[in-house]
Amino acid sequence: QKFIHAISPTPASTMSSADIHARPPNATLSPYAAPAKSVHVEDTPKRPAESTDLQYWRYDVKRQRQGQTDGSLLCFKYTSSGSCPRGSKCNFRHDEEAREHCQRNVCFDFLNKGKCERGPECRFAHSLTEEAAARDAKPRSERRRVESSCWFCLSSPDVESHLVISIGDGYYCALAKGPLVPDHVLVIPVEHFPTTIAMPVEPEAELRRYKDSLGKYFEKRGKAAVYFEWVSQQSRHANLQAVPVPLSKATNVKKIFHLAAQRLGFEFSVVNPDGDANQGRELLRSQYDGKSGLFYVELPDGTLLLHIIDSGEKFPAQFGREVLAGLLSMADRADWRNCKLSKEEEVKMVDDFKQGFREFDPAE
C-alpha cells in the first residue's frame, strides 16, 4: 500500500499529445508486442515445466523464492478455485477443508499462516466458525465505508495527498492544513485508528524513528518539537501533531500548558517525571481503556502531561493549538481555518520541507 499511495500519476486529460506518446528513458520492449512475423505453433519453443511451476501464481512465486516448498503451505489456486492445473506436481498443499473455509470468505493468509498482516484493513473473515465470521464481516464493511470519507486515510478520495511528506509502513507524515507555523507536521497512522495509543505495538518503533528524525530536523533550524494529541469519542483517524517552537521559548511550554489547564478548571498529571518519552507512551498505552477521552502533550524535554476528559466535560477541540498560539504570540492563528493556504502555496510548502527533511527521513 505504501508504494501504491506514494506514486502521483498525471491524468492523461491534462497532458499534451507529445507527452503522452513520449517514450520514457530506459524503456524496454513490451513482452506483449506483436511479433514481426508469424510463427507456427509447432515451431514455437516451449518453456520447461519447471519455469511454469516457478512463475505460476503470485503467492507461490514469493514462497518459491523463499525456499518454502516443503508442502506445508496451502496452494492458493486450489484453495480459491478448487482446482490446480499442476495437480500432483504442485509444491503446495491441496486441502479440501481449507477450500471450504475459503468459500465462506475466510482470509487465505489466516488459513495459511494463522494470522493476517493486513489486520483491520482485510475485508475477509479471520475465524473458522461461521458465527464468528459473520460477526467480523459487518463491522469491517462499516469501517471501510467510514474510511472512504476520512480525510486522513490514504485510500480515501478526500485525502489531501499533496500535503504528504513521507510514508512509512505504519505511519506517514503530512504538513498540517492551515498550519500554525511553518513545518507544522501531522504524524498519522496509515491504518484507520482513532488514536495512536490504540495502535498495535509493532508500529511504535517507527513512530519513535519519525519523532527522532523530526527532532533533528527542527534542531537544525533552532527549534524544538511539541507533540500533542486529542482523543474523544468522536475521534475518527488519529493525528499526532508536531509543532516546532523556538529553543528560546521551549522552557516555557510546560508553564503555559499548566496555566491554560488552570483556566479551564483542571490539572495535568505528569505521566513520566523522569522525562523518558518512550516510557511515557508505554505508560499511556497501559492506562488507556479505549472508552474515555483524553488530551496529552509531550514537552520538548520528553515529559508527558495527561488530562483524562470526563464524559460530560466540554473540552476545546483546538486546545493544544490555542495554547501554543498564545506562547508564540499568534492568537490570530489559533483556528486552522484562519490559516488556509492555496493549493499552490501548500505544494510549495511541501516541496521546501521535503528538500530539507530528506537527509533525516527514515522512510528514504
GROMACS .gro file of C-alpha atoms in nm:
model
  364
    1GLN     CA    1   0.000   0.000   0.000
    2LYS     CA    2   0.290   0.235   0.071
    3PHE     CA    3   0.409   0.217  -0.288
    4ILE     CA    4   0.059   0.245  -0.433
    5HIS     CA    5  -0.007   0.568  -0.247
    6ALA     CA    6   0.343   0.707  -0.298
    7ILE     CA    7   0.304   0.743  -0.675
    8SER     CA    8   0.144   1.055  -0.820
    9PRO     CA    9   0.039   0.983  -1.180
   10THR     CA   10  -0.057   1.276  -1.401
   11PRO     CA   11  -0.405   1.236  -1.559
   12ALA     CA   12  -0.383   1.191  -1.936
   13SER     CA   13  -0.653   1.456  -1.980
   14THR     CA   14  -0.408   1.721  -1.861
   15MET     CA   15  -0.114   1.601  -2.074
   16SER     CA   16  -0.021   1.709  -2.426
   17SER     CA   17  -0.024   1.460  -2.710
   18ALA     CA   18   0.356   1.478  -2.731
   19ASP     CA   19   0.393   1.395  -2.361
   20ILE     CA   20   0.153   1.103  -2.386
   21HIS     CA   21   0.342   0.948  -2.679
   22ALA     CA   22   0.689   1.030  -2.546
   23ARG     CA   23   0.898   0.724  -2.468
   24PRO     CA   24   1.025   0.715  -2.108
   25PRO     CA   25   1.401   0.682  -2.055
   26ASN     CA   26   1.541   0.329  -2.013
   27ALA     CA   27   1.224   0.176  -2.159
   28THR     CA   28   1.242  -0.185  -2.278
   29LEU     CA   29   1.042  -0.365  -2.543
   30SER     CA   30   0.698  -0.482  -2.434
   31PRO     CA   31   0.679  -0.860  -2.386
   32TYR     CA   32   0.325  -0.843  -2.527
   33ALA     CA   33   0.418  -0.668  -2.853
   34ALA     CA   34   0.305  -0.849  -3.168
   35PRO     CA   35   0.593  -1.038  -3.335
   36ALA     CA   36   0.732  -0.904  -3.659
   37LYS     CA   37   0.645  -1.227  -3.841
   38SER     CA   38   0.401  -1.504  -3.776
   39VAL     CA   39   0.537  -1.812  -3.604
   40HIS     CA   40   0.381  -2.153  -3.640
   41VAL     CA   41   0.271  -2.311  -3.318
   42GLU     CA   42   0.480  -2.621  -3.373
   43ASP     CA   43   0.790  -2.405  -3.423
   44THR     CA   44   0.743  -2.210  -3.100
   45PRO     CA   45   0.990  -2.323  -2.834
   46LYS     CA   46   0.817  -2.448  -2.523
   47ARG     CA   47   0.917  -2.325  -2.182
   48PRO     CA   48   1.023  -2.600  -1.946
   49ALA     CA   49   0.766  -2.715  -1.695
   50GLU     CA   50   0.993  -2.611  -1.408
   51SER     CA   51   0.977  -2.248  -1.528
   52THR     CA   52   0.598  -2.259  -1.539
   53ASP     CA   53   0.580  -2.402  -1.188
   54LEU     CA   54   0.809  -2.133  -1.052
   55GLN     CA   55   0.608  -1.849  -1.201
   56TYR     CA   56   0.252  -1.976  -1.182
   57TRP     CA   57   0.090  -1.772  -0.902
   58ARG     CA   58   0.197  -1.465  -0.715
   59TYR     CA   59   0.170  -1.631  -0.372
   60ASP     CA   60   0.370  -1.930  -0.497
   61VAL     CA   61   0.634  -1.708  -0.657
   62LYS     CA   62   0.708  -1.533  -0.329
   63ARG     CA   63   0.732  -1.858  -0.136
   64GLN     CA   64   0.931  -2.038  -0.404
   65ARG     CA   65   1.189  -1.760  -0.384
   66GLN     CA   66   1.199  -1.801  -0.009
   67GLY     CA   67   1.250  -2.175  -0.049
   68GLN     CA   68   0.924  -2.259   0.128
   69THR     CA   69   0.833  -2.562  -0.082
   70ASP     CA   70   0.806  -2.832   0.181
   71GLY     CA   71   0.435  -2.886   0.120
   72SER     CA   72   0.326  -2.729   0.450
   73LEU     CA   73   0.176  -2.420   0.282
   74LEU     CA   74  -0.157  -2.408   0.102
   75CYS     CA   75  -0.190  -2.379  -0.274
   76PHE     CA   76  -0.370  -2.051  -0.340
   77LYS     CA   77  -0.506  -2.165  -0.676
   78TYR     CA   78  -0.662  -2.481  -0.532
   79THR     CA   79  -0.788  -2.311  -0.215
   80SER     CA   80  -0.953  -2.025  -0.404
   81SER     CA   81  -1.089  -2.213  -0.710
   82GLY     CA   82  -1.099  -2.582  -0.616
   83SER     CA   83  -0.857  -2.694  -0.888
   84CYS     CA   84  -0.488  -2.667  -0.969
   85PRO     CA   85  -0.352  -2.750  -1.318
   86ARG     CA   86  -0.025  -2.866  -1.165
   87GLY     CA   87  -0.200  -3.149  -0.983
   88SER     CA   88   0.037  -3.384  -0.804
   89LYS     CA   89   0.335  -3.180  -0.926
   90CYS     CA   90   0.228  -2.879  -0.717
   91ASN     CA   91   0.468  -2.798  -0.435
   92PHE     CA   92   0.184  -2.671  -0.215
   93ARG     CA   93  -0.088  -2.842  -0.018
   94HIS     CA   94  -0.434  -2.909  -0.164
   95ASP     CA   95  -0.661  -2.904   0.139
   96GLU     CA   96  -1.034  -2.955   0.089
   97GLU     CA   97  -1.121  -2.823   0.437
   98ALA     CA   98  -0.929  -2.500   0.370
   99ARG     CA   99  -1.114  -2.477   0.038
  100GLU     CA  100  -1.448  -2.490   0.224
  101HIS     CA  101  -1.337  -2.216   0.464
  102CYS     CA  102  -1.227  -2.001   0.170
  103GLN     CA  103  -1.572  -2.037   0.014
  104ARG     CA  104  -1.712  -1.887   0.336
  105ASN     CA  105  -1.495  -1.578   0.282
  106VAL     CA  106  -1.223  -1.669   0.531
  107CYS     CA  107  -0.890  -1.489   0.471
  108PHE     CA  108  -0.633  -1.701   0.285
  109ASP     CA  109  -0.342  -1.565   0.489
  110PHE     CA  110  -0.530  -1.651   0.808
  111LEU     CA  111  -0.581  -2.008   0.682
  112ASN     CA  112  -0.224  -2.042   0.564
  113LYS     CA  113  -0.027  -1.875   0.843
  114GLY     CA  114  -0.274  -1.837   1.128
  115LYS     CA  115  -0.255  -1.459   1.105
  116CYS     CA  116  -0.314  -1.176   0.859
  117GLU     CA  117  -0.069  -0.887   0.827
  118ARG     CA  118  -0.343  -0.657   0.695
  119GLY     CA  119  -0.536  -0.673   1.022
  120PRO     CA  120  -0.847  -0.449   1.026
  121GLU     CA  121  -0.780  -0.347   0.664
  122CYS     CA  122  -0.855  -0.701   0.544
  123ARG     CA  123  -1.204  -0.747   0.402
  124PHE     CA  124  -1.211  -1.122   0.473
  125ALA     CA  125  -1.305  -1.306   0.792
  126HIS     CA  126  -1.041  -1.412   1.045
  127SER     CA  127  -1.230  -1.700   1.203
  128LEU     CA  128  -1.308  -2.063   1.114
  129THR     CA  129  -1.659  -2.063   1.264
  130GLU     CA  130  -1.950  -1.930   1.061
  131GLU     CA  131  -2.095  -1.734   1.353
  132ALA     CA  132  -1.771  -1.552   1.431
  133ALA     CA  133  -1.703  -1.487   1.064
  134ALA     CA  134  -2.046  -1.330   1.030
  135ARG     CA  135  -1.979  -1.109   1.331
  136ASP     CA  136  -1.647  -0.998   1.181
  137ALA     CA  137  -1.794  -0.911   0.842
  138LYS     CA  138  -2.036  -0.637   0.946
  139PRO     CA  139  -1.805  -0.403   1.140
  140ARG     CA  140  -1.534  -0.449   0.878
  141SER     CA  141  -1.764  -0.339   0.597
  142GLU     CA  142  -1.886  -0.046   0.804
  143ARG     CA  143  -1.527   0.052   0.875
  144ARG     CA  144  -1.446   0.057   0.505
  145ARG     CA  145  -1.738   0.295   0.440
  146VAL     CA  146  -1.607   0.527   0.712
  147GLU     CA  147  -1.255   0.517   0.572
  148SER     CA  148  -1.374   0.615   0.225
  149SER     CA  149  -1.478   0.957   0.360
  150CYS     CA  150  -1.188   1.002   0.605
  151TRP     CA  151  -0.955   1.297   0.547
  152PHE     CA  152  -0.654   1.101   0.672
  153CYS     CA  153  -0.699   0.757   0.510
  154LEU     CA  154  -0.461   0.738   0.215
  155SER     CA  155  -0.715   0.533   0.019
  156SER     CA  156  -0.986   0.798   0.062
  157PRO     CA  157  -1.073   1.032  -0.227
  158ASP     CA  158  -1.087   1.314   0.030
  159VAL     CA  159  -0.724   1.281   0.143
  160GLU     CA  160  -0.505   1.585   0.075
  161SER     CA  161  -0.230   1.373  -0.079
  162HIS     CA  162  -0.027   1.675  -0.192
  163LEU     CA  163   0.045   1.751   0.176
  164VAL     CA  164   0.211   1.412   0.238
  165ILE     CA  165   0.586   1.441   0.304
  166SER     CA  166   0.685   1.085   0.399
  167ILE     CA  167   0.520   0.742   0.402
  168GLY     CA  168   0.636   0.458   0.627
  169ASP     CA  169   0.488   0.115   0.690
  170GLY     CA  170   0.267   0.202   0.988
  171TYR     CA  171   0.278   0.583   0.988
  172TYR     CA  172   0.302   0.865   0.739
  173CYS     CA  173   0.375   1.235   0.784
  174ALA     CA  174   0.194   1.528   0.627
  175LEU     CA  175   0.213   1.901   0.671
  176ALA     CA  176  -0.087   2.042   0.855
  177LYS     CA  177  -0.360   2.214   0.660
  178GLY     CA  178  -0.380   2.570   0.784
  179PRO     CA  179  -0.054   2.534   0.979
  180LEU     CA  180   0.006   2.725   1.300
  181VAL     CA  181   0.368   2.780   1.197
  182PRO     CA  182   0.582   2.667   0.903
  183ASP     CA  183   0.686   2.299   0.938
  184HIS     CA  184   0.375   2.215   1.144
  185VAL     CA  185   0.361   1.836   1.092
  186LEU     CA  186   0.098   1.567   1.150
  187VAL     CA  187   0.219   1.212   1.222
  188ILE     CA  188  -0.069   0.988   1.112
  189PRO     CA  189  -0.130   0.611   1.128
  190VAL     CA  190  -0.168   0.450   0.786
  191GLU     CA  191  -0.445   0.230   0.925
  192HIS     CA  192  -0.775   0.377   1.042
  193PHE     CA  193  -0.730   0.409   1.421
  194PRO     CA  194  -0.890   0.673   1.646
  195THR     CA  195  -0.570   0.729   1.847
  196THR     CA  196  -0.201   0.645   1.822
  197ILE     CA  197  -0.226   0.494   2.171
  198ALA     CA  198  -0.460   0.223   2.038
  199MET     CA  199  -0.224   0.129   1.756
  200PRO     CA  200  -0.057  -0.215   1.759
  201VAL     CA  201   0.279  -0.234   1.933
  202GLU     CA  202   0.481  -0.301   1.614
  203PRO     CA  203   0.443   0.048   1.452
  204GLU     CA  204   0.552   0.217   1.777
  205ALA     CA  205   0.920   0.175   1.681
  206GLU     CA  206   0.854   0.353   1.351
  207LEU     CA  207   0.678   0.635   1.536
  208ARG     CA  208   0.991   0.677   1.751
  209ARG     CA  209   1.205   0.696   1.436
  210TYR     CA  210   0.982   0.966   1.288
  211LYS     CA  211   0.994   1.165   1.612
  212ASP     CA  212   1.373   1.135   1.629
  213SER     CA  213   1.402   1.249   1.266
  214LEU     CA  214   1.169   1.543   1.315
  215GLY     CA  215   1.362   1.638   1.628
  216LYS     CA  216   1.689   1.651   1.434
  217TYR     CA  217   1.525   1.846   1.151
  218PHE     CA  218   1.381   2.104   1.393
  219GLU     CA  219   1.701   2.125   1.597
  220LYS     CA  220   1.897   2.213   1.285
  221ARG     CA  221   1.663   2.512   1.249
  222GLY     CA  222   1.699   2.623   1.610
  223LYS     CA  223   1.365   2.480   1.723
  224ALA     CA  224   1.221   2.203   1.941
  225ALA     CA  225   0.913   1.988   1.884
  226VAL     CA  226   0.599   1.993   2.097
  227TYR     CA  227   0.370   1.692   2.035
  228PHE     CA  228   0.006   1.676   2.135
  229GLU     CA  229  -0.296   1.457   2.062
  230TRP     CA  230  -0.662   1.498   2.149
  231VAL     CA  231  -0.875   1.183   2.171
  232SER     CA  232  -1.253   1.194   2.200
  233GLN     CA  233  -1.540   0.954   2.145
  234GLN     CA  234  -1.591   1.124   1.808
  235SER     CA  235  -1.227   1.075   1.701
  236ARG     CA  236  -1.208   0.902   1.366
  237HIS     CA  237  -0.848   0.891   1.250
  238ALA     CA  238  -0.560   0.969   1.484
  239ASN     CA  239  -0.319   1.251   1.414
  240LEU     CA  240  -0.030   1.334   1.644
  241GLN     CA  241   0.058   1.699   1.592
  242ALA     CA  242   0.419   1.817   1.597
  243VAL     CA  243   0.464   2.194   1.631
  244PRO     CA  244   0.815   2.342   1.630
  245VAL     CA  245   0.881   2.624   1.877
  246PRO     CA  246   1.199   2.838   1.907
  247LEU     CA  247   1.451   2.696   2.154
  248SER     CA  248   1.433   3.026   2.344
  249LYS     CA  249   1.067   2.951   2.429
  250ALA     CA  250   1.092   2.574   2.476
  251THR     CA  251   1.137   2.602   2.854
  252ASN     CA  252   0.810   2.797   2.882
  253VAL     CA  253   0.591   2.530   2.718
  254LYS     CA  254   0.530   2.340   3.043
  255LYS     CA  255   0.433   2.654   3.233
  256ILE     CA  256   0.187   2.781   2.972
  257PHE     CA  257   0.009   2.444   2.945
  258HIS     CA  258  -0.034   2.431   3.323
  259LEU     CA  259  -0.173   2.788   3.323
  260ALA     CA  260  -0.417   2.704   3.042
  261ALA     CA  261  -0.533   2.396   3.231
  262GLN     CA  262  -0.599   2.601   3.546
  263ARG     CA  263  -0.812   2.845   3.349
  264LEU     CA  264  -1.028   2.554   3.229
  265GLY     CA  265  -1.054   2.412   3.582
  266PHE     CA  266  -0.836   2.101   3.564
  267GLU     CA  267  -0.480   1.995   3.637
  268PHE     CA  268  -0.244   1.793   3.423
  269SER     CA  269  -0.094   1.475   3.565
  270VAL     CA  270   0.269   1.401   3.484
  271VAL     CA  271   0.297   1.057   3.322
  272ASN     CA  272   0.677   1.024   3.326
  273PRO     CA  273   0.850   1.251   3.577
  274ASP     CA  274   1.192   1.129   3.456
  275GLY     CA  275   1.128   1.274   3.108
  276ASP     CA  276   1.164   0.942   2.920
  277ALA     CA  277   0.918   0.996   2.632
  278ASN     CA  278   0.925   0.631   2.518
  279GLN     CA  279   0.845   0.506   2.866
  280GLY     CA  280   0.576   0.773   2.892
  281ARG     CA  281   0.399   0.641   2.582
  282GLU     CA  282   0.418   0.286   2.715
  283LEU     CA  283   0.253   0.401   3.037
  284LEU     CA  284  -0.016   0.580   2.835
  285ARG     CA  285  -0.086   0.264   2.638
  286SER     CA  286  -0.116   0.055   2.955
  287GLN     CA  287  -0.351   0.304   3.122
  288TYR     CA  288  -0.577   0.384   2.827
  289ASP     CA  289  -0.908   0.194   2.843
  290GLY     CA  290  -1.029   0.293   2.497
  291LYS     CA  291  -1.351   0.441   2.637
  292SER     CA  292  -1.262   0.780   2.784
  293GLY     CA  293  -1.140   1.087   2.605
  294LEU     CA  294  -0.801   1.237   2.681
  295PHE     CA  295  -0.551   1.503   2.586
  296TYR     CA  296  -0.178   1.469   2.628
  297VAL     CA  297   0.119   1.681   2.535
  298GLU     CA  298   0.485   1.583   2.509
  299LEU     CA  299   0.710   1.870   2.613
  300PRO     CA  300   1.049   1.939   2.449
  301ASP     CA  301   1.224   1.771   2.745
  302GLY     CA  302   1.023   1.449   2.689
  303THR     CA  303   0.782   1.492   2.982
  304LEU     CA  304   0.421   1.388   2.907
  305LEU     CA  305   0.131   1.582   3.059
  306LEU     CA  306  -0.203   1.398   3.058
  307HIS     CA  307  -0.563   1.501   3.116
  308ILE     CA  308  -0.841   1.239   3.120
  309ILE     CA  309  -1.157   1.403   2.983
  310ASP     CA  310  -1.477   1.324   3.175
  311SER     CA  311  -1.783   1.216   2.977
  312GLY     CA  312  -1.971   1.539   3.048
  313GLU     CA  313  -1.671   1.770   3.014
  314LYS     CA  314  -1.661   2.016   2.725
  315PHE     CA  315  -1.301   2.016   2.612
  316PRO     CA  316  -1.187   2.263   2.343
  317ALA     CA  317  -1.101   2.077   2.024
  318GLN     CA  318  -0.827   2.332   1.942
  319PHE     CA  319  -0.682   2.337   2.296
  320GLY     CA  320  -0.325   2.236   2.208
  321ARG     CA  321  -0.307   2.473   1.916
  322GLU     CA  322  -0.458   2.762   2.114
  323VAL     CA  323  -0.203   2.722   2.394
  324LEU     CA  324   0.092   2.723   2.154
  325ALA     CA  325  -0.055   3.015   1.961
  326GLY     CA  326  -0.053   3.209   2.288
  327LEU     CA  327   0.305   3.107   2.360
  328LEU     CA  328   0.416   3.224   2.015
  329SER     CA  329   0.207   3.546   2.029
  330MET     CA  330  -0.005   3.426   1.735
  331ALA     CA  331  -0.354   3.441   1.880
  332ASP     CA  332  -0.500   3.515   1.536
  333ARG     CA  333  -0.372   3.174   1.414
  334ALA     CA  334  -0.533   2.966   1.689
  335ASP     CA  335  -0.801   2.839   1.447
  336TRP     CA  336  -0.662   2.648   1.147
  337ARG     CA  337  -0.946   2.777   0.929
  338ASN     CA  338  -0.798   3.126   0.956
  339CYS     CA  339  -0.465   2.999   0.820
  340LYS     CA  340  -0.569   2.828   0.497
  341LEU     CA  341  -0.334   2.847   0.203
  342SER     CA  342  -0.394   2.799  -0.167
  343LYS     CA  343  -0.305   2.461  -0.310
  344GLU     CA  344  -0.012   2.617  -0.497
  345GLU     CA  345   0.122   2.758  -0.168
  346GLU     CA  346   0.075   2.421   0.002
  347VAL     CA  347   0.263   2.238  -0.276
  348LYS     CA  348   0.549   2.487  -0.246
  349MET     CA  349   0.550   2.443   0.132
  350VAL     CA  350   0.569   2.064   0.095
  351ASP     CA  351   0.850   2.079  -0.162
  352ASP     CA  352   1.056   2.307   0.064
  353PHE     CA  353   1.004   2.078   0.363
  354LYS     CA  354   1.094   1.764   0.170
  355GLN     CA  355   1.414   1.919   0.047
  356GLY     CA  356   1.533   1.992   0.399
  357PHE     CA  357   1.391   1.676   0.559
  358ARG     CA  358   1.532   1.431   0.305
  359GLU     CA  359   1.856   1.373   0.496
  360PHE     CA  360   1.660   1.279   0.811
  361ASP     CA  361   1.360   1.096   0.659
  362PRO     CA  362   1.356   0.738   0.799
  363ALA     CA  363   1.147   0.624   0.502
  364GLU     CA  364   1.411   0.723   0.247
   0.00000   0.00000   0.00000
